[in-house]
CSV table of C-alpha atoms and ligand atoms in Angstrom, one decimal:
chain,number,residue,atom,x,y,z
A,1,MET,CA,121.6,170.0,198.9
A,2,SER,CA,125.1,168.9,197.9
A,3,THR,CA,126.5,169.9,194.5
A,4,ASP,CA,129.8,168.2,194.9
A,5,PRO,CA,129.6,165.3,192.4
A,6,ARG,CA,131.6,163.0,194.7
A,7,ARG,CA,128.8,163.4,197.2
A,8,GLN,CA,125.9,162.7,194.9
A,9,MET,CA,125.8,159.1,196.1
A,10,PHE,CA,125.2,160.3,199.7
A,11,GLU,CA,122.3,162.5,198.7
A,12,PRO,CA,119.7,160.0,200.0
A,13,ILE,CA,120.8,161.1,203.5
A,14,GLU,CA,120.1,164.7,202.8
A,15,VAL,CA,116.9,163.8,201.1
A,16,ALA,CA,115.9,161.9,204.3
A,17,LEU,CA,116.8,164.9,206.5
A,18,GLU,CA,114.8,167.2,204.2
A,19,GLU,CA,111.8,164.9,204.3
A,20,LEU,CA,111.9,164.9,208.0
A,21,ARG,CA,112.0,168.7,208.0
A,22,GLU,CA,109.1,169.0,205.7
A,23,ARG,CA,107.1,166.4,207.6
A,24,TYR,CA,107.4,168.2,211.0
A,25,LEU,CA,107.8,171.9,210.1
A,26,PRO,CA,103.9,172.3,210.0
A,27,ASP,CA,103.8,170.7,213.6
A,28,ASP,CA,103.3,173.8,215.7
A,29,ARG,CA,102.8,172.2,219.0
A,30,GLY,CA,104.9,173.3,222.0
A,31,GLU,CA,106.0,176.5,223.6
A,32,VAL,CA,109.2,178.4,223.2
A,33,ALA,CA,111.0,178.6,226.7
A,34,ASP,CA,110.5,181.8,228.5
A,35,ASP,CA,111.8,181.1,232.0
A,36,ILE,CA,115.1,182.6,230.8
A,37,PRO,CA,113.4,185.7,229.2
A,38,GLU,CA,116.0,186.1,226.4
A,39,LEU,CA,115.1,182.7,225.1
A,40,ALA,CA,111.5,183.7,224.4
A,41,LYS,CA,112.8,185.8,221.5
A,42,ALA,CA,113.6,182.7,219.4
A,43,ASP,CA,111.8,182.2,216.1
A,44,PRO,CA,109.4,179.2,216.6
A,45,GLY,CA,109.6,178.5,212.8
A,46,HIS,CA,113.3,177.6,212.8
A,47,PHE,CA,114.0,174.0,212.2
A,48,GLY,CA,117.4,172.6,211.2
A,49,LEU,CA,118.8,169.1,211.1
A,50,SER,CA,122.5,168.3,210.7
A,51,LEU,CA,124.2,165.0,210.7
A,52,VAL,CA,128.0,164.3,210.8
A,53,SER,CA,129.3,160.8,210.3
A,54,VAL,CA,132.4,159.4,212.1
A,55,ASP,CA,134.2,159.9,208.8
A,56,GLY,CA,133.6,163.6,209.2
A,57,HIS,CA,131.0,164.0,206.4
A,58,ARG,CA,128.2,166.4,207.0
A,59,TYR,CA,124.6,166.3,205.7
A,60,ARG,CA,122.1,169.0,206.5
A,61,ALA,CA,118.6,170.3,206.0
A,62,GLY,CA,117.0,173.6,207.0
A,63,ASP,CA,118.2,176.1,209.6
A,64,THR,CA,121.5,174.5,210.6
A,65,ASP,CA,123.4,177.7,210.9
A,66,VAL,CA,121.0,179.6,213.2
A,67,ALA,CA,122.7,180.3,216.6
A,68,PHE,CA,121.1,179.2,219.9
A,69,THR,CA,122.5,178.6,223.3
A,70,MET,CA,123.5,175.1,224.4
A,71,GLN,CA,121.7,175.2,227.8
A,72,SER,CA,121.5,171.6,229.0
A,73,ILE,CA,123.3,170.2,226.0
A,74,SER,CA,126.5,171.5,227.7
A,75,LYS,CA,126.0,169.1,230.6
A,76,PRO,CA,127.4,165.9,229.1
A,77,PHE,CA,130.5,167.8,227.9
A,78,VAL,CA,131.2,169.5,231.2
A,79,TYR,CA,130.7,166.1,232.9
A,80,ALA,CA,133.2,164.6,230.5
A,81,LEU,CA,135.7,167.2,231.5
A,82,ALA,CA,135.1,166.7,235.2
A,83,LEU,CA,135.5,162.9,234.6
A,84,ALA,CA,138.7,163.4,232.8
A,85,ASP,CA,140.0,165.5,235.7
A,86,HIS,CA,138.9,163.2,238.5
A,87,GLY,CA,138.0,159.7,237.2
A,88,LEU,CA,134.7,157.9,237.5
A,89,GLU,CA,135.0,156.7,241.1
A,90,ALA,CA,135.7,160.2,242.5
A,91,MET,CA,132.9,161.6,240.4
A,92,LEU,CA,130.4,159.0,241.5
A,93,ASP,CA,131.1,160.0,245.1
A,94,ARG,CA,129.9,163.5,244.2
A,95,VAL,CA,127.2,163.0,241.4
A,96,GLY,CA,125.2,159.8,240.9
A,97,ALA,CA,124.4,158.1,237.7
A,98,GLU,CA,120.7,157.2,238.3
A,99,PRO,CA,117.9,158.6,236.2
A,100,SER,CA,115.9,160.8,238.6
A,101,GLY,CA,112.5,160.4,236.8
A,102,GLU,CA,112.0,164.1,237.7
A,103,ALA,CA,112.0,167.4,235.9
A,104,TYR,CA,115.5,168.8,235.1
A,105,ASN,CA,115.2,171.5,237.7
A,106,ALA,CA,113.9,169.3,240.5
A,107,ILE,CA,115.5,168.9,243.9
A,108,SER,CA,116.7,165.4,242.9
A,109,LEU,CA,119.2,164.9,245.8
A,110,ASP,CA,120.0,161.8,247.8
A,111,PRO,CA,118.2,162.2,251.1
A,112,ASP,CA,121.2,161.0,253.1
A,113,THR,CA,124.2,162.5,251.3
A,114,GLY,CA,122.6,165.4,249.4
A,115,ARG,CA,124.3,164.0,246.3
A,116,PRO,CA,122.5,164.9,243.0
A,117,ASP,CA,121.0,161.9,241.2
A,118,ASN,CA,122.9,162.4,237.9
A,119,PRO,CA,124.9,165.0,235.9
A,120,MET,CA,122.2,165.6,233.2
A,121,ILE,CA,119.8,167.4,235.6
A,122,ASN,CA,120.6,170.9,236.9
A,123,ALA,CA,121.6,169.9,240.4
A,124,GLY,CA,124.2,167.4,239.1
A,125,ALA,CA,125.3,169.8,236.3
A,126,ILE,CA,126.0,172.5,238.9
A,127,VAL,CA,128.2,170.2,241.0
A,128,SER,CA,129.9,168.8,237.8
A,129,ALA,CA,130.8,172.4,236.7
A,130,SER,CA,132.2,173.1,240.2
A,131,LEU,CA,134.4,170.1,240.0
A,132,VAL,CA,136.1,171.1,236.7
A,133,ALA,CA,139.7,171.8,237.7
A,134,GLY,CA,140.6,175.5,237.8
A,135,ALA,CA,141.5,178.2,240.3
A,136,GLY,CA,138.2,180.1,240.1
A,137,ALA,CA,135.1,180.7,237.9
A,138,GLU,CA,137.1,182.4,235.2
A,139,GLU,CA,139.7,179.7,234.8
A,140,ARG,CA,137.1,176.9,235.1
A,141,PHE,CA,134.8,178.4,232.4
A,142,GLU,CA,137.8,179.0,230.1
A,143,ARG,CA,138.7,175.3,230.3
A,144,ILE,CA,135.0,174.4,229.7
A,145,ARG,CA,134.9,176.7,226.7
A,146,THR,CA,138.1,175.4,225.2
A,147,THR,CA,137.0,171.7,225.6
A,148,LEU,CA,133.6,172.3,224.1
A,149,SER,CA,135.2,174.2,221.3
A,150,GLY,CA,137.4,171.1,220.7
A,151,PHE,CA,134.2,169.0,220.4
A,152,ALA,CA,132.6,171.5,218.0
A,153,GLY,CA,135.8,172.0,216.0
A,154,ARG,CA,135.6,175.8,216.2
A,155,ASP,CA,135.9,178.5,218.8
A,156,LEU,CA,132.6,178.8,220.7
A,157,ALA,CA,131.6,182.1,222.2
A,158,LEU,CA,129.3,183.2,225.0
A,159,ASP,CA,125.9,184.7,224.2
A,160,ASP,CA,126.2,187.5,226.7
A,161,ARG,CA,122.6,188.5,226.6
A,162,VAL,CA,121.3,185.0,227.4
A,163,TYR,CA,123.9,184.7,230.1
A,164,ARG,CA,122.8,188.0,231.7
A,165,SER,CA,119.2,187.0,231.3
A,166,GLU,CA,119.7,183.8,233.3
A,167,MET,CA,121.9,185.6,235.8
A,168,ALA,CA,119.0,188.0,236.4
A,169,THR,CA,116.3,185.3,236.7
A,170,GLY,CA,117.9,182.0,237.6
A,171,ASP,CA,117.0,181.9,241.3
A,172,ARG,CA,115.7,178.4,241.2
A,173,ASN,CA,119.2,177.2,240.3
A,174,ARG,CA,120.7,179.4,243.0
A,175,ALA,CA,118.3,177.9,245.5
A,176,LEU,CA,119.3,174.4,244.4
A,177,ALA,CA,123.0,175.4,244.8
A,178,TYR,CA,122.4,176.8,248.3
A,179,LEU,CA,120.7,173.6,249.3
A,180,MET,CA,123.6,171.5,248.0
A,181,ARG,CA,126.1,173.9,249.6
A,182,SER,CA,124.3,173.4,253.0
A,183,THR,CA,124.6,169.6,252.8
A,184,GLY,CA,128.3,169.7,251.6
A,185,ALA,CA,127.4,168.3,248.2
A,186,LEU,CA,128.6,171.5,246.5
A,187,GLY,CA,132.2,172.2,247.4
A,188,CYS,CA,132.6,175.8,246.2
A,189,PRO,CA,130.7,179.1,246.9
A,190,VAL,CA,127.3,179.3,245.3
A,191,ASP,CA,128.0,182.4,243.2
A,192,GLU,CA,131.1,180.8,241.7
A,193,ALA,CA,129.3,177.5,240.8
A,194,ILE,CA,126.3,179.3,239.3
A,195,GLU,CA,128.5,181.7,237.3
A,196,VAL,CA,130.3,178.8,235.6
A,197,TYR,CA,127.0,176.8,235.1
A,198,PHE,CA,125.1,179.8,233.6
A,199,ARG,CA,128.1,180.6,231.3
A,200,GLN,CA,128.3,177.0,230.0
A,201,CYS,CA,124.5,177.1,229.3
A,202,ALA,CA,124.9,180.4,227.4
A,203,LEU,CA,127.6,179.1,225.0
A,204,SER,CA,126.3,179.8,221.5
A,205,VAL,CA,126.1,177.0,218.9
A,206,THR,CA,124.3,175.9,215.8
A,207,ALA,CA,122.7,172.6,214.8
A,208,ASP,CA,125.9,172.0,212.7
A,209,ASP,CA,128.0,172.5,215.9
A,210,ILE,CA,126.1,170.1,218.1
A,211,ALA,CA,126.1,167.5,215.3
A,212,THR,CA,129.9,167.6,215.2
A,213,MET,CA,129.9,167.5,219.0
A,214,GLY,CA,127.7,164.4,218.9
A,215,ALA,CA,129.9,162.8,216.2
A,216,THR,CA,132.9,163.4,218.4
A,217,LEU,CA,131.2,161.4,221.2
A,218,ALA,CA,130.2,158.7,218.6
A,219,ASN,CA,133.8,158.6,217.5
A,220,ASN,CA,135.3,157.6,220.8
A,221,GLY,CA,136.1,161.2,221.8
A,222,GLU,CA,138.1,162.1,218.8
A,223,ASN,CA,136.6,164.9,216.6
A,224,PRO,CA,136.1,163.3,213.2
A,225,VAL,CA,136.3,166.7,211.4
A,226,THR,CA,139.5,168.1,212.9
A,227,GLY,CA,141.1,164.9,214.1
A,228,GLN,CA,141.6,166.3,217.6
A,229,ARG,CA,141.3,163.9,220.5
A,230,VAL,CA,139.1,165.8,222.9
A,231,ILE,CA,138.5,163.4,225.8
A,232,PRO,CA,139.9,159.9,226.6
A,233,GLU,CA,138.1,156.9,225.2
A,234,GLU,CA,136.9,155.5,228.6
A,235,VAL,CA,135.5,158.9,229.6
A,236,ASP,CA,133.6,159.0,226.3
A,237,GLU,CA,131.9,155.7,227.0
A,238,GLN,CA,130.9,156.8,230.5
A,239,VAL,CA,129.4,160.0,229.2
A,240,MET,CA,127.4,158.2,226.4
A,241,ALA,CA,126.1,155.8,229.0
A,242,VAL,CA,124.8,158.6,231.3
A,243,MET,CA,123.3,160.3,228.3
A,244,ALA,CA,121.5,157.1,227.3
A,245,THR,CA,119.9,156.7,230.7
A,246,CYS,CA,119.4,160.3,231.9
A,247,GLY,CA,119.8,162.6,228.9
A,248,MET,CA,116.1,163.4,228.2
A,249,TYR,CA,115.1,164.3,231.8
A,250,ASP,CA,111.9,162.6,232.9
A,251,SER,CA,111.3,161.1,229.4
A,252,SER,CA,114.6,159.3,229.4
A,253,GLY,CA,113.2,155.9,229.8
A,254,GLU,CA,110.6,156.2,227.1
A,255,TRP,CA,113.2,157.8,224.8
A,256,LEU,CA,115.5,154.9,225.3
A,257,VAL,CA,112.7,152.4,224.4
A,258,ARG,CA,111.4,154.4,221.5
A,259,VAL,CA,114.5,156.0,219.9
A,260,GLY,CA,117.3,154.1,221.6
A,261,LEU,CA,120.1,156.6,221.0
A,262,PRO,CA,122.1,158.5,223.6
A,263,ALA,CA,120.9,162.1,223.5
A,264,LYS,CA,120.8,165.4,225.3
A,265,SER,CA,118.3,168.2,224.9
A,266,GLY,CA,118.4,171.9,226.0
A,267,VAL,CA,115.6,174.4,226.7
A,268,ALA,CA,116.7,176.7,223.9
A,269,GLY,CA,115.4,174.0,221.5
A,270,GLY,CA,118.5,172.1,220.6
A,271,LEU,CA,118.7,168.3,220.7
A,272,MET,CA,121.9,166.3,220.1
A,273,ALA,CA,121.7,162.5,219.6
A,274,LEU,CA,124.3,160.0,218.4
A,275,SER,CA,124.8,156.6,217.1
A,276,PRO,CA,128.0,155.1,218.5
A,277,ALA,CA,130.6,154.5,215.8
A,278,GLN,CA,128.2,155.9,213.2
A,279,PHE,CA,127.3,159.6,213.5
A,280,GLY,CA,126.1,162.5,215.6
A,281,ILE,CA,123.0,164.5,214.8
A,282,GLY,CA,122.1,168.0,215.8
A,283,LEU,CA,118.6,169.3,215.7
A,284,TYR,CA,117.2,172.8,216.5
A,285,SER,CA,113.6,173.9,216.8
A,286,PRO,CA,112.6,176.1,219.7
A,287,PRO,CA,109.0,175.0,220.7
A,288,LEU,CA,109.3,172.6,223.6
A,289,ASP,CA,107.0,169.9,225.0
A,290,ALA,CA,105.9,169.8,228.6
A,291,LYS,CA,109.1,168.1,229.6
A,292,GLY,CA,111.4,170.7,228.0
A,293,ASN,CA,112.3,168.8,224.9
A,294,SER,CA,112.0,170.2,221.4
A,295,VAL,CA,108.8,168.9,219.8
A,296,ARG,CA,110.0,168.7,216.2
A,297,ALA,CA,113.4,167.4,217.1
A,298,VAL,CA,112.0,164.6,219.2
A,299,GLU,CA,109.5,163.6,216.4
A,300,ALA,CA,112.3,163.7,213.8
A,301,CYS,CA,114.6,161.6,215.9
A,302,ARG,CA,111.9,158.9,216.4
A,303,ASP,CA,111.3,158.6,212.7
A,304,LEU,CA,115.0,158.7,211.9
A,305,SER,CA,115.8,155.9,214.4
A,306,ALA,CA,112.9,153.8,213.0
A,307,ASP,CA,113.6,154.4,209.3
A,308,PHE,CA,117.3,153.8,209.6
A,309,SER,CA,117.1,151.0,212.2
A,310,LEU,CA,119.3,153.0,214.6
A,311,HIS,CA,118.1,151.7,218.0
A,312,LEU,CA,121.2,151.0,220.2
A,313,LEU,CA,119.9,147.5,221.0
A,314,HIS,CA,119.0,146.6,217.5
A,315,ARG,CA,121.4,144.0,216.3
A,316,PRO,CA,121.2,142.8,212.7
A,317,ALA,CA,121.7,139.1,212.2
A,318,ARG,CA,125.4,138.5,212.3
A,319,ASP,CA,127.6,136.5,209.9
A,320,THR,CA,129.8,133.8,211.3
A,321,PRO,CA,133.5,134.6,211.0
A,322,VAL,CA,134.2,131.1,209.9
A,323,VAL,CA,134.8,131.0,206.1
A,324,SER,CA,135.9,127.5,205.8
A,325,LEU,CA,137.4,124.6,207.8
A,326,ARG,CA,139.8,122.3,206.0
A,327,MET,CA,140.1,119.0,207.8
A,328,PRO,CA,143.6,117.5,208.5
A,329,ASP,CA,144.7,115.3,205.7
A,330,ASN,CA,147.8,113.0,206.1
A,331,ASP,CA,150.6,115.5,206.6
A,332,GLU,CA,148.5,118.5,205.8
A,333,PRO,CA,147.5,120.7,208.8
A,334,ALA,CA,143.9,121.6,209.6
A,335,VAL,CA,143.2,125.1,208.4
A,336,LEU,CA,140.5,127.4,209.9
A,337,CYS,CA,139.9,130.4,207.7
A,338,LEU,CA,138.3,133.4,209.4
A,339,ARG,CA,137.0,136.8,208.2
A,340,GLY,CA,135.9,140.2,209.4
A,341,ASP,CA,136.2,141.6,212.9
A,342,VAL,CA,136.6,138.7,215.3
A,343,ASP,CA,135.0,139.5,218.6
A,344,PHE,CA,134.0,137.4,221.6
A,345,VAL,CA,131.0,135.7,219.9
A,346,GLY,CA,133.1,135.3,216.7
A,347,ALA,CA,135.9,133.6,218.5
A,348,GLU,CA,133.4,131.4,220.4
A,349,GLN,CA,131.9,130.3,217.1
A,350,ALA,CA,135.4,129.7,215.6
A,351,LEU,CA,136.4,127.5,218.6
A,352,ARG,CA,133.1,125.5,218.4
A,353,SER,CA,133.7,124.9,214.7
A,354,LEU,CA,136.8,122.9,215.6
A,355,ASP,CA,134.9,120.1,217.3
A,356,PRO,CA,135.2,117.7,214.2
A,357,VAL,CA,138.9,118.4,213.9
A,358,GLU,CA,139.5,117.5,217.6
A,359,ALA,CA,137.5,114.3,217.1
A,360,HIS,CA,139.7,113.5,214.1
A,361,TRP,CA,142.9,114.1,216.0
A,362,ALA,CA,141.7,111.9,218.8
A,363,GLU,CA,141.5,109.0,216.4
A,364,HIS,CA,144.7,109.6,214.5
A,365,PRO,CA,148.3,109.6,215.7
A,366,GLY,CA,150.1,112.9,215.8
A,367,PRO,CA,151.9,115.2,215.4
A,368,HIS,CA,149.0,117.5,214.6
A,369,GLU,CA,148.8,121.1,213.5
A,370,LEU,CA,146.1,123.7,213.2
A,371,VAL,CA,146.6,126.9,211.1
A,372,LEU,CA,144.4,130.0,211.7
A,373,ASP,CA,144.2,131.7,208.3
A,374,LEU,CA,143.7,135.4,209.1
A,375,ALA,CA,144.2,136.8,205.6
A,376,ARG,CA,140.6,138.0,205.5
A,377,VAL,CA,140.3,139.1,209.1
A,378,SER,CA,140.3,142.9,209.7
A,379,SER,CA,140.7,142.9,213.5
A,380,VAL,CA,140.8,140.7,216.5
A,381,GLU,CA,139.3,142.0,219.7
A,382,PRO,CA,141.6,141.5,222.8
A,383,VAL,CA,139.0,139.1,224.3
A,384,ALA,CA,139.1,137.0,221.1
A,385,ALA,CA,142.9,137.0,221.1
A,386,ALA,CA,142.9,135.7,224.7
A,387,MET,CA,140.6,132.9,223.7
A,388,PHE,CA,142.8,131.8,220.8
A,389,GLU,CA,145.9,132.0,223.1
A,390,ALA,CA,144.1,129.8,225.6
A,391,LEU,CA,143.2,127.4,222.8
A,392,ALA,CA,146.9,127.3,221.7
A,393,ALA,CA,147.9,126.5,225.3
A,394,GLY,CA,145.3,123.7,225.6
A,395,LEU,CA,146.3,122.2,222.2
A,396,ALA,CA,150.0,122.4,223.1
A,397,GLU,CA,149.3,120.2,226.1
A,398,SER,CA,147.9,117.5,223.8
A,399,GLY,CA,150.8,117.9,221.3
A,400,VAL,CA,149.0,120.0,218.7
A,401,ARG,CA,150.7,123.1,217.3
A,402,LEU,CA,148.7,126.1,216.5
A,403,SER,CA,150.0,128.7,214.2
A,404,VAL,CA,148.8,131.8,212.4
A,405,ALA,CA,149.0,132.6,208.7
A,406,ASP,CA,148.6,136.2,207.5
A,407,PRO,CA,150.2,137.3,204.3
A,408,ARG,CA,150.2,140.9,205.5
A,409,ARG,CA,152.0,139.9,208.8
A,410,ARG,CA,149.9,142.3,210.9
A,411,ALA,CA,150.5,140.5,214.2
A,412,LEU,CA,146.8,140.3,214.9
A,413,LEU,CA,147.6,137.4,217.2
A,414,ALA,CA,151.0,138.5,218.3
A,415,GLU,CA,151.5,135.8,220.9
A,416,LEU,CA,151.1,132.9,218.5
A,417,PRO,CA,153.7,131.6,216.1
A,418,GLU,CA,153.4,132.6,212.4
A,419,ARG,CA,153.4,130.2,209.5
A,420,GLU,CA,153.7,130.7,205.8
A,421,ALA,CA,150.3,131.0,204.1
A,422,PRO,CA,148.6,127.6,203.8
B,501,LIG,N1,120.1,177.0,231.9
B,501,LIG,C1,118.9,176.2,231.9
B,501,LIG,C2,118.5,176.0,233.4
B,501,LIG,O1,119.4,175.8,234.2
B,501,LIG,C3,119.2,174.9,231.3
B,501,LIG,C4,118.1,173.9,231.5
B,501,LIG,C5,117.8,173.0,230.3
B,501,LIG,O2,118.3,173.2,229.2
B,501,LIG,N2,117.0,172.0,230.6
B,501,LIG,O3,117.4,176.1,233.8
């Protein structure tokens, strides 16, 4: 637990993580993966939870510095790199974005085109890895390693033993690759694609690392600990969307209903989940359920989501941005005072609140004026700005002038004329 006095006030978060650890540590259901023989050596008693906020603060409990291999947790990051290289349209031609509803190693290919259903299952991940720009397996993997290191904020290394172990036994993935090669879905030689894919799966991380990686996704693609922009914002959104619908294999639908956080699990026992604009969480516990997800990590995420109201679709009741409306009075303009982050719904409420002012203007001779007081507004979304500009244009037609007052002159509505504070 933290001893830094400045962080005492955040201790409840570490207490909550520690409680989850204690609650589920005795749960010994599940089996440690053994289809990659080297993974069977993991200690089933390990359990770590690490959380990194988008401000870059870290909270942890348990075994958060035990190394394990990423396995499928590498998939969203490699997909992100391929998306950054080619763009969404070109990627959708090669790998779909539909949940397969099947096991991660199933032959989930489009019957007509051979295109894999999504990049979070093995078939789609093998094609994604083959699409990362680079001259051959070596160069492609180095780009992957560098990008994933950017997400983690430290240099990630290959676990050579796990890599060799999968190389020696991963024939099902080879078979998938041959099948996709035969239909043209895989554009490079099987050995090359498999080498890159097995290497990305064997990158060694800790729960702390995958928490930072999740926090980077939660923070629009910019690592909140190092400040490095790792992927473009639009790619970040696309990756989180695919994680939300496909990240937990054939339990993705139930996961979205119950937990409601974009997530990705791996057969080594890691699970990364994130809450957009809030935090990333990394969990590690090797015993897996029948679908290949870590038993303790899944239980802990369910509780965390419920206890902290984290479901993506949970929306707390919102405040109206309208602080006050001063009606026009003789020569004095009407003043609409707003606050907070003004988005689409906020702008809509602000515009509706003007109905009595418009009724007043209709009954009184002009000239009329409306002032938007933005002193307490922190941001205006582009859609809201466009709505206020349209309002200004409409009012101008009926001879009403709309101006903006902001003592800090932040040009939040740069297209509208400024006025001294009302
Ligand atoms: N390397 C593993 C495989 O391809 C990754 C699978 C997983 O983590 N679900 O089988």
